Amino acid sequence: MLLQASDIHVSFPEASPFFLRRRRRPVLKGVSLFLREGQCLGIVGESGCGKSTLGRVLIGLLRPERGRVLVCGEDLYDRRGTKARRCGSVVFQDYTSSVNPRFRIEAVMNEPLRTLEGLDKRELRERAAELLERVGLGGGFLERYPHQLSGGQLQRVCIARALAGAPRFLLLDEAVSSLDVSVQVQIMDLLAELKETHGLSYLFITHDLEAVTYLCDSVLFMHDGVFVEETGDVSRIGDVTHPFARQLLSAVAGFDMA
């Protein structure tokens, strides 16, 4: 199994005017999932349901209070789990804040590439250009600044940067939701191509069911910090039975919930 999370619990302190012990609000309430090689697993839910918090746990950015995350056979939160931390990478929703606006694209790409041993300046540039080619851009973009790129181009840069360490899976946290619809399709086509040609797996966190049916193999529905339904085959997503999952589907044109 590429990734397995078991009984994940996370809570955050609630705002309080007192300096006494603050109450904590449960955000994730015993969540479990697994991701297979070559799979695109969609995690769907409304804003505030805990799906982005779960993403932070799965990529190593937030240690859970309880539960365990195994990535590539290692405990992600074990100090010795270096292989686990290299297995995954992340692409966030806000591509503008994901890069330093004062850096040229070459410098943006070199941030993760510098962690690779033995690459001199020329090799770094060649590797950065190769990654940009892989996402449909090219070496000519290395000299540009972020403000000189469209939203779709900048998100392609973020995807290329995420691929720099040769990860086995990408966490895509609302990675297409802030793009125009036509650009969303272009990015999802790119992700599908990368999945096919490089054997990548994806965790696709979103509130957009149409994007899920376009890209994902299977879907987990999250509501109030727990998974309420799983669809092992995205083509059968219309067969869900949980009231919340049916409510989400009924809000999307084209789904017949009769």
PDB file of C-alpha atoms in Angstrom:
ATOM      1  CA  MET A   1       0.000   0.000   0.000  1.00  0.00           C
ATOM      2  CA  LEU A   2       1.383   3.396  -0.971  1.00  0.00           C
ATOM      3  CA  LEU A   3      -0.324   5.348   1.826  1.00  0.00           C
ATOM      4  CA  GLN A   4      -2.433   4.211   4.752  1.00  0.00           C
ATOM      5  CA  ALA A   5      -3.948   6.383   7.476  1.00  0.00           C
ATOM      6  CA  SER A   6      -5.580   4.765  10.498  1.00  0.00           C
ATOM      7  CA  ASP A   7      -7.876   6.323  13.143  1.00  0.00           C
ATOM      8  CA  ILE A   8      -6.686   9.917  12.651  1.00  0.00           C
ATOM      9  CA  HIS A   9      -7.835  12.386  15.316  1.00  0.00           C
ATOM     10  CA  VAL A  10      -7.166  16.131  15.271  1.00  0.00           C
ATOM     11  CA  SER A  11      -8.721  18.920  17.345  1.00  0.00           C
ATOM     12  CA  PHE A  12      -8.088  22.662  17.585  1.00  0.00           C
ATOM     13  CA  PRO A  13      -8.520  24.970  20.609  1.00  0.00           C
ATOM     14  CA  GLU A  14     -11.617  27.123  20.553  1.00  0.00           C
ATOM     15  CA  ALA A  15     -11.406  30.863  21.082  1.00  0.00           C
ATOM     16  CA  SER A  16     -12.022  31.774  24.711  1.00  0.00           C
ATOM     17  CA  PRO A  17     -11.914  35.054  26.695  1.00  0.00           C
ATOM     18  CA  PHE A  18     -10.570  33.187  29.700  1.00  0.00           C
ATOM     19  CA  PHE A  19      -7.033  32.058  30.473  1.00  0.00           C
ATOM     20  CA  LEU A  20      -8.289  28.835  31.937  1.00  0.00           C
ATOM     21  CA  ARG A  21      -8.022  25.573  30.096  1.00  0.00           C
ATOM     22  CA  ARG A  22      -9.545  26.072  26.632  1.00  0.00           C
ATOM     23  CA  ARG A  23     -11.967  23.636  25.108  1.00  0.00           C
ATOM     24  CA  ARG A  24     -10.917  21.870  21.943  1.00  0.00           C
ATOM     25  CA  ARG A  25     -13.064  21.409  18.864  1.00  0.00           C
ATOM     26  CA  PRO A  26     -12.728  18.022  17.176  1.00  0.00           C
ATOM     27  CA  VAL A  27     -11.929  18.409  13.457  1.00  0.00           C
ATOM     28  CA  LEU A  28     -11.001  14.846  12.460  1.00  0.00           C
ATOM     29  CA  LYS A  29     -12.788  12.092  14.376  1.00  0.00           C
ATOM     30  CA  GLY A  30     -11.125   8.774  13.666  1.00  0.00           C
ATOM     31  CA  VAL A  31     -10.522   9.000   9.912  1.00  0.00           C
ATOM     32  CA  SER A  32      -8.970   6.082   8.013  1.00  0.00           C
ATOM     33  CA  LEU A  33      -8.108   5.657   4.329  1.00  0.00           C
ATOM     34  CA  PHE A  34      -5.625   4.035   1.969  1.00  0.00           C
ATOM     35  CA  LEU A  35      -4.162   4.969  -1.399  1.00  0.00           C
ATOM     36  CA  ARG A  36      -2.986   2.369  -3.896  1.00  0.00           C
ATOM     37  CA  GLU A  37      -0.275   2.719  -6.533  1.00  0.00           C
ATOM     38  CA  GLY A  38      -1.617   4.428  -9.645  1.00  0.00           C
ATOM     39  CA  GLN A  39      -4.889   5.450  -7.988  1.00  0.00           C
ATOM     40  CA  CYS A  40      -6.526   8.874  -7.932  1.00  0.00           C
ATOM     41  CA  LEU A  41      -8.597   9.050  -4.746  1.00  0.00           C
ATOM     42  CA  GLY A  42     -11.006  11.967  -4.401  1.00  0.00           C
ATOM     43  CA  ILE A  43     -11.891  13.411  -0.987  1.00  0.00           C
ATOM     44  CA  VAL A  44     -15.053  15.498  -1.251  1.00  0.00           C
ATOM     45  CA  GLY A  45     -16.827  17.655   1.309  1.00  0.00           C
ATOM     46  CA  GLU A  46     -18.119  21.101   2.110  1.00  0.00           C
ATOM     47  CA  SER A  47     -15.874  23.869   3.432  1.00  0.00           C
ATOM     48  CA  GLY A  48     -14.920  23.301   7.062  1.00  0.00           C
ATOM     49  CA  CYS A  49     -15.533  19.552   7.074  1.00  0.00           C
ATOM     50  CA  GLY A  50     -11.861  18.750   7.798  1.00  0.00           C
ATOM     51  CA  LYS A  51     -10.617  17.622   4.385  1.00  0.00           C
ATOM     52  CA  SER A  52      -7.749  20.143   4.126  1.00  0.00           C
ATOM     53  CA  THR A  53      -6.727  19.395   7.722  1.00  0.00           C
ATOM     54  CA  LEU A  54      -6.566  15.740   6.744  1.00  0.00           C
ATOM     55  CA  GLY A  55      -4.407  16.681   3.758  1.00  0.00           C
ATOM     56  CA  ARG A  56      -1.931  18.434   6.045  1.00  0.00           C
ATOM     57  CA  VAL A  57      -1.755  15.312   8.203  1.00  0.00           C
ATOM     58  CA  LEU A  58      -1.202  13.023   5.199  1.00  0.00           C
ATOM     59  CA  ILE A  59       1.624  15.118   3.762  1.00  0.00           C
ATOM     60  CA  GLY A  60       3.496  15.524   7.064  1.00  0.00           C
ATOM     61  CA  LEU A  61       2.568  19.119   7.944  1.00  0.00           C
ATOM     62  CA  LEU A  62       0.380  18.395  10.982  1.00  0.00           C
ATOM     63  CA  ARG A  63       0.996  15.620  13.480  1.00  0.00           C
ATOM     64  CA  PRO A  64      -2.284  13.984  14.539  1.00  0.00           C
ATOM     65  CA  GLU A  65      -3.177  13.660  18.206  1.00  0.00           C
ATOM     66  CA  ARG A  66      -4.028  10.014  17.663  1.00  0.00           C
ATOM     67  CA  GLY A  67      -3.650   7.634  14.771  1.00  0.00           C
ATOM     68  CA  ARG A  68      -0.912   6.609  12.379  1.00  0.00           C
ATOM     69  CA  VAL A  69       0.113   7.476   8.825  1.00  0.00           C
ATOM     70  CA  LEU A  70       2.182   4.956   6.871  1.00  0.00           C
ATOM     71  CA  VAL A  71       3.748   6.133   3.606  1.00  0.00           C
ATOM     72  CA  CYS A  72       5.853   3.792   1.477  1.00  0.00           C
ATOM     73  CA  GLY A  73       5.925   1.388   4.420  1.00  0.00           C
ATOM     74  CA  GLU A  74       7.264   3.914   6.958  1.00  0.00           C
ATOM     75  CA  ASP A  75       5.636   5.895   9.740  1.00  0.00           C
ATOM     76  CA  LEU A  76       5.404   9.447   8.386  1.00  0.00           C
ATOM     77  CA  TYR A  77       5.879  10.960  11.846  1.00  0.00           C
ATOM     78  CA  ASP A  78       8.796   8.777  12.878  1.00  0.00           C
ATOM     79  CA  ARG A  79      12.040  10.761  12.926  1.00  0.00           C
ATOM     80  CA  ARG A  80      13.657   8.014  10.900  1.00  0.00           C
ATOM     81  CA  GLY A  81      10.918   8.114   8.242  1.00  0.00           C
ATOM     82  CA  THR A  82      12.957  10.002   5.625  1.00  0.00           C
ATOM     83  CA  LYS A  83      11.716   7.822   2.774  1.00  0.00           C
ATOM     84  CA  ALA A  84       8.115   8.460   3.807  1.00  0.00           C
ATOM     85  CA  ARG A  85       8.560  12.226   3.573  1.00  0.00           C
ATOM     86  CA  ARG A  86      10.064  11.957   0.092  1.00  0.00           C
ATOM     87  CA  CYS A  87       7.247   9.779  -1.240  1.00  0.00           C
ATOM     88  CA  GLY A  88       4.693  12.580  -1.415  1.00  0.00           C
ATOM     89  CA  SER A  89       4.466  16.188  -2.541  1.00  0.00           C
ATOM     90  CA  VAL A  90       1.709  18.791  -2.527  1.00  0.00           C
ATOM     91  CA  VAL A  91       0.062  21.314  -4.861  1.00  0.00           C
ATOM     92  CA  PHE A  92      -2.090  23.915  -3.115  1.00  0.00           C
ATOM     93  CA  GLN A  93      -5.068  25.940  -4.314  1.00  0.00           C
ATOM     94  CA  ASP A  94      -3.468  29.390  -4.139  1.00  0.00           C
ATOM     95  CA  TYR A  95      -0.713  29.263  -6.734  1.00  0.00           C
ATOM     96  CA  THR A  96       0.039  32.975  -6.285  1.00  0.00           C
ATOM     97  CA  SER A  97       1.074  32.584  -2.627  1.00  0.00           C
ATOM     98  CA  SER A  98       2.858  29.283  -3.348  1.00  0.00           C
ATOM     99  CA  VAL A  99       5.731  31.059  -5.117  1.00  0.00           C
ATOM    100  CA  ASN A 100       7.833  34.070  -4.186  1.00  0.00           C
ATOM    101  CA  PRO A 101       6.771  36.896  -6.554  1.00  0.00           C
ATOM    102  CA  ARG A 102      10.304  38.355  -6.495  1.00  0.00           C
ATOM    103  CA  PHE A 103      11.908  35.128  -7.754  1.00  0.00           C
ATOM    104  CA  ARG A 104      12.279  34.173 -11.388  1.00  0.00           C
ATOM    105  CA  ILE A 105      10.727  30.809 -12.246  1.00  0.00           C
ATOM    106  CA  GLU A 106      14.219  29.278 -12.326  1.00  0.00           C
ATOM    107  CA  ALA A 107      14.703  30.186  -8.654  1.00  0.00           C
ATOM    108  CA  VAL A 108      11.227  28.858  -7.819  1.00  0.00           C
ATOM    109  CA  MET A 109      12.120  25.535  -9.431  1.00  0.00           C
ATOM    110  CA  ASN A 110      15.550  25.392  -7.822  1.00  0.00           C
ATOM    111  CA  GLU A 111      14.158  25.465  -4.259  1.00  0.00           C
ATOM    112  CA  PRO A 112      13.349  21.722  -4.182  1.00  0.00           C
ATOM    113  CA  LEU A 113      16.013  20.774  -6.745  1.00  0.00           C
ATOM    114  CA  ARG A 114      18.818  21.974  -4.456  1.00  0.00           C
ATOM    115  CA  THR A 115      17.956  19.147  -2.066  1.00  0.00           C
ATOM    116  CA  LEU A 116      19.103  16.687  -4.734  1.00  0.00           C
ATOM    117  CA  GLU A 117      22.758  15.817  -4.268  1.00  0.00           C
ATOM    118  CA  GLY A 118      25.456  16.511  -6.807  1.00  0.00           C
ATOM    119  CA  LEU A 119      23.717  18.956  -9.158  1.00  0.00           C
ATOM    120  CA  ASP A 120      25.775  21.938 -10.293  1.00  0.00           C
ATOM    121  CA  LYS A 121      24.269  25.196 -11.604  1.00  0.00           C
ATOM    122  CA  ARG A 122      24.055  23.976 -15.213  1.00  0.00           C
ATOM    123  CA  GLU A 123      22.488  20.677 -14.182  1.00  0.00           C
ATOM    124  CA  LEU A 124      19.955  22.481 -11.976  1.00  0.00           C
ATOM    125  CA  ARG A 125      18.892  24.620 -14.922  1.00  0.00           C
ATOM    126  CA  GLU A 126      18.616  21.608 -17.235  1.00  0.00           C
ATOM    127  CA  ARG A 127      16.579  19.696 -14.681  1.00  0.00           C
ATOM    128  CA  ALA A 128      14.244  22.681 -14.109  1.00  0.00           C
ATOM    129  CA  ALA A 129      13.724  23.079 -17.874  1.00  0.00           C
ATOM    130  CA  GLU A 130      13.011  19.342 -18.198  1.00  0.00           C
ATOM    131  CA  LEU A 131      10.342  19.524 -15.485  1.00  0.00           C
ATOM    132  CA  LEU A 132       8.710  22.532 -17.121  1.00  0.00           C
ATOM    133  CA  GLU A 133       8.675  20.659 -20.439  1.00  0.00           C
ATOM    134  CA  ARG A 134       6.939  17.793 -18.684  1.00  0.00           C
ATOM    135  CA  VAL A 135       4.032  20.055 -17.707  1.00  0.00           C
ATOM    136  CA  GLY A 136       3.711  21.642 -21.130  1.00  0.00           C
ATOM    137  CA  LEU A 137       5.742  24.814 -20.630  1.00  0.00           C
ATOM    138  CA  GLY A 138       9.453  24.902 -21.505  1.00  0.00           C
ATOM    139  CA  GLY A 139      12.864  26.251 -20.632  1.00  0.00           C
ATOM    140  CA  GLY A 140      11.953  29.713 -21.892  1.00  0.00           C
ATOM    141  CA  PHE A 141       9.759  30.215 -18.818  1.00  0.00           C
ATOM    142  CA  LEU A 142      12.776  30.012 -16.494  1.00  0.00           C
ATOM    143  CA  GLU A 143      13.576  33.688 -17.038  1.00  0.00           C
ATOM    144  CA  ARG A 144      10.056  34.930 -16.335  1.00  0.00           C
ATOM    145  CA  TYR A 145       8.590  36.217 -13.080  1.00  0.00           C
ATOM    146  CA  PRO A 146       5.326  34.835 -11.639  1.00  0.00           C
ATOM    147  CA  HIS A 147       3.338  37.952 -12.579  1.00  0.00           C
ATOM    148  CA  GLN A 148       4.249  37.343 -16.233  1.00  0.00           C
ATOM    149  CA  LEU A 149       2.417  33.987 -16.237  1.00  0.00           C
ATOM    150  CA  SER A 150      -1.298  33.235 -16.436  1.00  0.00           C
ATOM    151  CA  GLY A 151      -2.993  31.380 -13.599  1.00  0.00           C
ATOM    152  CA  GLY A 152      -2.908  28.099 -15.502  1.00  0.00           C
ATOM    153  CA  GLN A 153       0.774  28.529 -16.377  1.00  0.00           C
ATOM    154  CA  LEU A 154       1.695  29.324 -12.772  1.00  0.00           C
ATOM    155  CA  GLN A 155      -0.187  26.282 -11.496  1.00  0.00           C
ATOM    156  CA  ARG A 156       1.736  24.183 -14.034  1.00  0.00           C
ATOM    157  CA  VAL A 157       4.932  25.585 -12.514  1.00  0.00           C
ATOM    158  CA  CYS A 158       3.689  24.511  -9.064  1.00  0.00           C
ATOM    159  CA  ILE A 159       3.003  21.011 -10.397  1.00  0.00           C
ATOM    160  CA  ALA A 160       6.452  20.865 -12.014  1.00  0.00           C
ATOM    161  CA  ARG A 161       8.037  21.944  -8.716  1.00  0.00           C
ATOM    162  CA  ALA A 162       6.072  19.271  -6.856  1.00  0.00           C
ATOM    163  CA  LEU A 163       7.520  16.661  -9.238  1.00  0.00           C
ATOM    164  CA  ALA A 164      11.114  17.768  -8.600  1.00  0.00           C
ATOM    165  CA  GLY A 165      11.809  15.162  -5.935  1.00  0.00           C
ATOM    166  CA  ALA A 166      10.317  12.318  -8.000  1.00  0.00           C
ATOM    167  CA  PRO A 167       7.416  11.667  -5.573  1.00  0.00           C
ATOM    168  CA  ARG A 168       5.196   8.628  -5.880  1.00  0.00           C
ATOM    169  CA  PHE A 169       2.023  10.567  -5.083  1.00  0.00           C
ATOM    170  CA  LEU A 170       0.767  14.142  -5.153  1.00  0.00           C
ATOM    171  CA  LEU A 171      -1.663  15.708  -2.710  1.00  0.00           C
ATOM    172  CA  LEU A 172      -3.803  18.116  -4.730  1.00  0.00           C
ATOM    173  CA  ASP A 173      -5.594  20.410  -2.263  1.00  0.00           C
ATOM    174  CA  GLU A 174      -8.237  22.303  -4.272  1.00  0.00           C
ATOM    175  CA  ALA A 175      -5.511  22.558  -6.915  1.00  0.00           C
ATOM    176  CA  VAL A 176      -7.853  23.545  -9.767  1.00  0.00           C
ATOM    177  CA  SER A 177     -10.724  25.296  -7.980  1.00  0.00           C
ATOM    178  CA  SER A 178      -9.369  28.847  -8.363  1.00  0.00           C
ATOM    179  CA  LEU A 179      -8.841  28.497 -12.126  1.00  0.00           C
ATOM    180  CA  ASP A 180     -11.233  29.300 -14.963  1.00  0.00           C
ATOM    181  CA  VAL A 181     -13.269  26.291 -16.099  1.00  0.00           C
ATOM    182  CA  SER A 182     -11.427  25.885 -19.408  1.00  0.00           C
ATOM    183  CA  VAL A 183      -8.063  26.053 -17.609  1.00  0.00           C
ATOM    184  CA  GLN A 184      -9.287  23.547 -15.002  1.00  0.00           C
ATOM    185  CA  VAL A 185      -9.859  21.035 -17.789  1.00  0.00           C
ATOM    186  CA  GLN A 186      -6.370  21.662 -19.197  1.00  0.00           C
ATOM    187  CA  ILE A 187      -4.759  21.099 -15.788  1.00  0.00           C
ATOM    188  CA  MET A 188      -6.793  17.949 -15.129  1.00  0.00           C
ATOM    189  CA  ASP A 189      -5.857  16.607 -18.567  1.00  0.00           C
ATOM    190  CA  LEU A 190      -2.219  17.274 -17.657  1.00  0.00           C
ATOM    191  CA  LEU A 191      -2.621  15.456 -14.327  1.00  0.00           C
ATOM    192  CA  ALA A 192      -4.250  12.489 -16.061  1.00  0.00           C
ATOM    193  CA  GLU A 193      -1.381  12.360 -18.569  1.00  0.00           C
ATOM    194  CA  LEU A 194       1.255  12.514 -15.813  1.00  0.00           C
ATOM    195  CA  LYS A 195      -0.563   9.756 -13.924  1.00  0.00           C
ATOM    196  CA  GLU A 196      -0.482   7.556 -17.004  1.00  0.00           C
ATOM    197  CA  THR A 197       3.067   8.269 -18.184  1.00  0.00           C
ATOM    198  CA  HIS A 198       4.847   8.450 -14.818  1.00  0.00           C
ATOM    199  CA  GLY A 199       2.754   6.122 -12.674  1.00  0.00           C
ATOM    200  CA  LEU A 200       1.752   8.845 -10.214  1.00  0.00           C
ATOM    201  CA  SER A 201      -0.972   8.472  -7.613  1.00  0.00           C
ATOM    202  CA  TYR A 202      -3.129  11.367  -6.424  1.00  0.00           C
ATOM    203  CA  LEU A 203      -5.080  12.422  -3.366  1.00  0.00           C
ATOM    204  CA  PHE A 204      -7.495  14.939  -4.865  1.00  0.00           C
ATOM    205  CA  ILE A 205      -9.127  17.115  -2.176  1.00  0.00           C
ATOM    206  CA  THR A 206     -11.974  19.229  -3.488  1.00  0.00           C
ATOM    207  CA  HIS A 207     -15.571  20.368  -3.134  1.00  0.00           C
ATOM    208  CA  ASP A 208     -16.090  20.082  -6.911  1.00  0.00           C
ATOM    209  CA  LEU A 209     -17.868  16.857  -7.820  1.00  0.00           C
ATOM    210  CA  GLU A 210     -17.563  17.482 -11.540  1.00  0.00           C
ATOM    211  CA  ALA A 211     -13.778  17.631 -11.206  1.00  0.00           C
ATOM    212  CA  VAL A 212     -13.871  14.415  -9.177  1.00  0.00           C
ATOM    213  CA  THR A 213     -15.791  12.512 -11.844  1.00  0.00           C
ATOM    214  CA  TYR A 214     -13.401  13.848 -14.492  1.00  0.00           C
ATOM    215  CA  LEU A 215     -10.162  12.764 -12.793  1.00  0.00           C
ATOM    216  CA  CYS A 216     -10.699  10.324  -9.916  1.00  0.00           C
ATOM    217  CA  ASP A 217     -11.007   6.542  -9.773  1.00  0.00           C
ATOM    218  CA  SER A 218     -12.792   6.425  -6.417  1.00  0.00           C
ATOM    219  CA  VAL A 219     -14.304   8.911  -3.970  1.00  0.00           C
ATOM    220  CA  LEU A 220     -14.630   9.411  -0.219  1.00  0.00           C
ATOM    221  CA  PHE A 221     -17.345  11.761   1.062  1.00  0.00           C
ATOM    222  CA  MET A 222     -16.406  13.678   4.228  1.00  0.00           C
ATOM    223  CA  HIS A 223     -18.867  15.372   6.545  1.00  0.00           C
ATOM    224  CA  ASP A 224     -18.165  16.889   9.968  1.00  0.00           C
ATOM    225  CA  GLY A 225     -14.764  15.227  10.387  1.00  0.00           C
ATOM    226  CA  VAL A 226     -15.665  11.696   9.312  1.00  0.00           C
ATOM    227  CA  PHE A 227     -16.073   9.776   6.068  1.00  0.00           C
ATOM    228  CA  VAL A 228     -19.752   9.039   5.561  1.00  0.00           C
ATOM    229  CA  GLU A 229     -19.601   7.166   2.250  1.00  0.00           C
ATOM    230  CA  GLU A 230     -17.105   5.600  -0.140  1.00  0.00           C
ATOM    231  CA  THR A 231     -17.548   5.004  -3.848  1.00  0.00           C
ATOM    232  CA  GLY A 232     -14.996   2.482  -5.064  1.00  0.00           C
ATOM    233  CA  ASP A 233     -15.827   3.150  -8.708  1.00  0.00           C
ATOM    234  CA  VAL A 234     -16.396   6.786  -9.647  1.00  0.00           C
ATOM    235  CA  SER A 235     -18.701   5.717 -12.483  1.00  0.00           C
ATOM    236  CA  ARG A 236     -21.172   4.553  -9.807  1.00  0.00           C
ATOM    237  CA  ILE A 237     -21.089   7.796  -7.827  1.00  0.00           C
ATOM    238  CA  GLY A 238     -24.798   8.305  -8.462  1.00  0.00           C
ATOM    239  CA  ASP A 239     -25.557   5.209  -6.337  1.00  0.00           C
ATOM    240  CA  VAL A 240     -24.565   6.815  -3.024  1.00  0.00           C
ATOM    241  CA  THR A 241     -27.066   6.402  -0.192  1.00  0.00           C
ATOM    242  CA  HIS A 242     -25.923   8.679   2.644  1.00  0.00           C
ATOM    243  CA  PRO A 243     -28.137  11.807   2.868  1.00  0.00           C
ATOM    244  CA  PHE A 244     -25.166  14.191   2.810  1.00  0.00           C
ATOM    245  CA  ALA A 245     -23.594  12.534  -0.247  1.00  0.00           C
ATOM    246  CA  ARG A 246     -26.932  12.603  -2.038  1.00  0.00           C
ATOM    247  CA  GLN A 247     -27.374  16.260  -1.116  1.00  0.00           C
ATOM    248  CA  LEU A 248     -24.005  17.111  -2.669  1.00  0.00           C
ATOM    249  CA  LEU A 249     -24.829  15.219  -5.838  1.00  0.00           C
ATOM    250  CA  SER A 250     -28.286  16.721  -6.167  1.00  0.00           C
ATOM    251  CA  ALA A 251     -26.735  20.199  -6.183  1.00  0.00           C
ATOM    252  CA  VAL A 252     -24.744  19.354  -9.340  1.00  0.00           C
ATOM    253  CA  ALA A 253     -26.440  19.561 -12.684  1.00  0.00           C
ATOM    254  CA  GLY A 254     -26.388  16.294 -14.573  1.00  0.00           C
ATOM    255  CA  PHE A 255     -26.767  13.917 -11.609  1.00  0.00           C
ATOM    256  CA  ASP A 256     -30.059  12.073 -11.504  1.00  0.00           C
ATOM    257  CA  MET A 257     -30.846  11.238  -7.887  1.00  0.00           C
ATOM    258  CA  ALA A 258     -34.248   9.703  -8.573  1.00  0.00           C
TER     259      ALA A 258
END
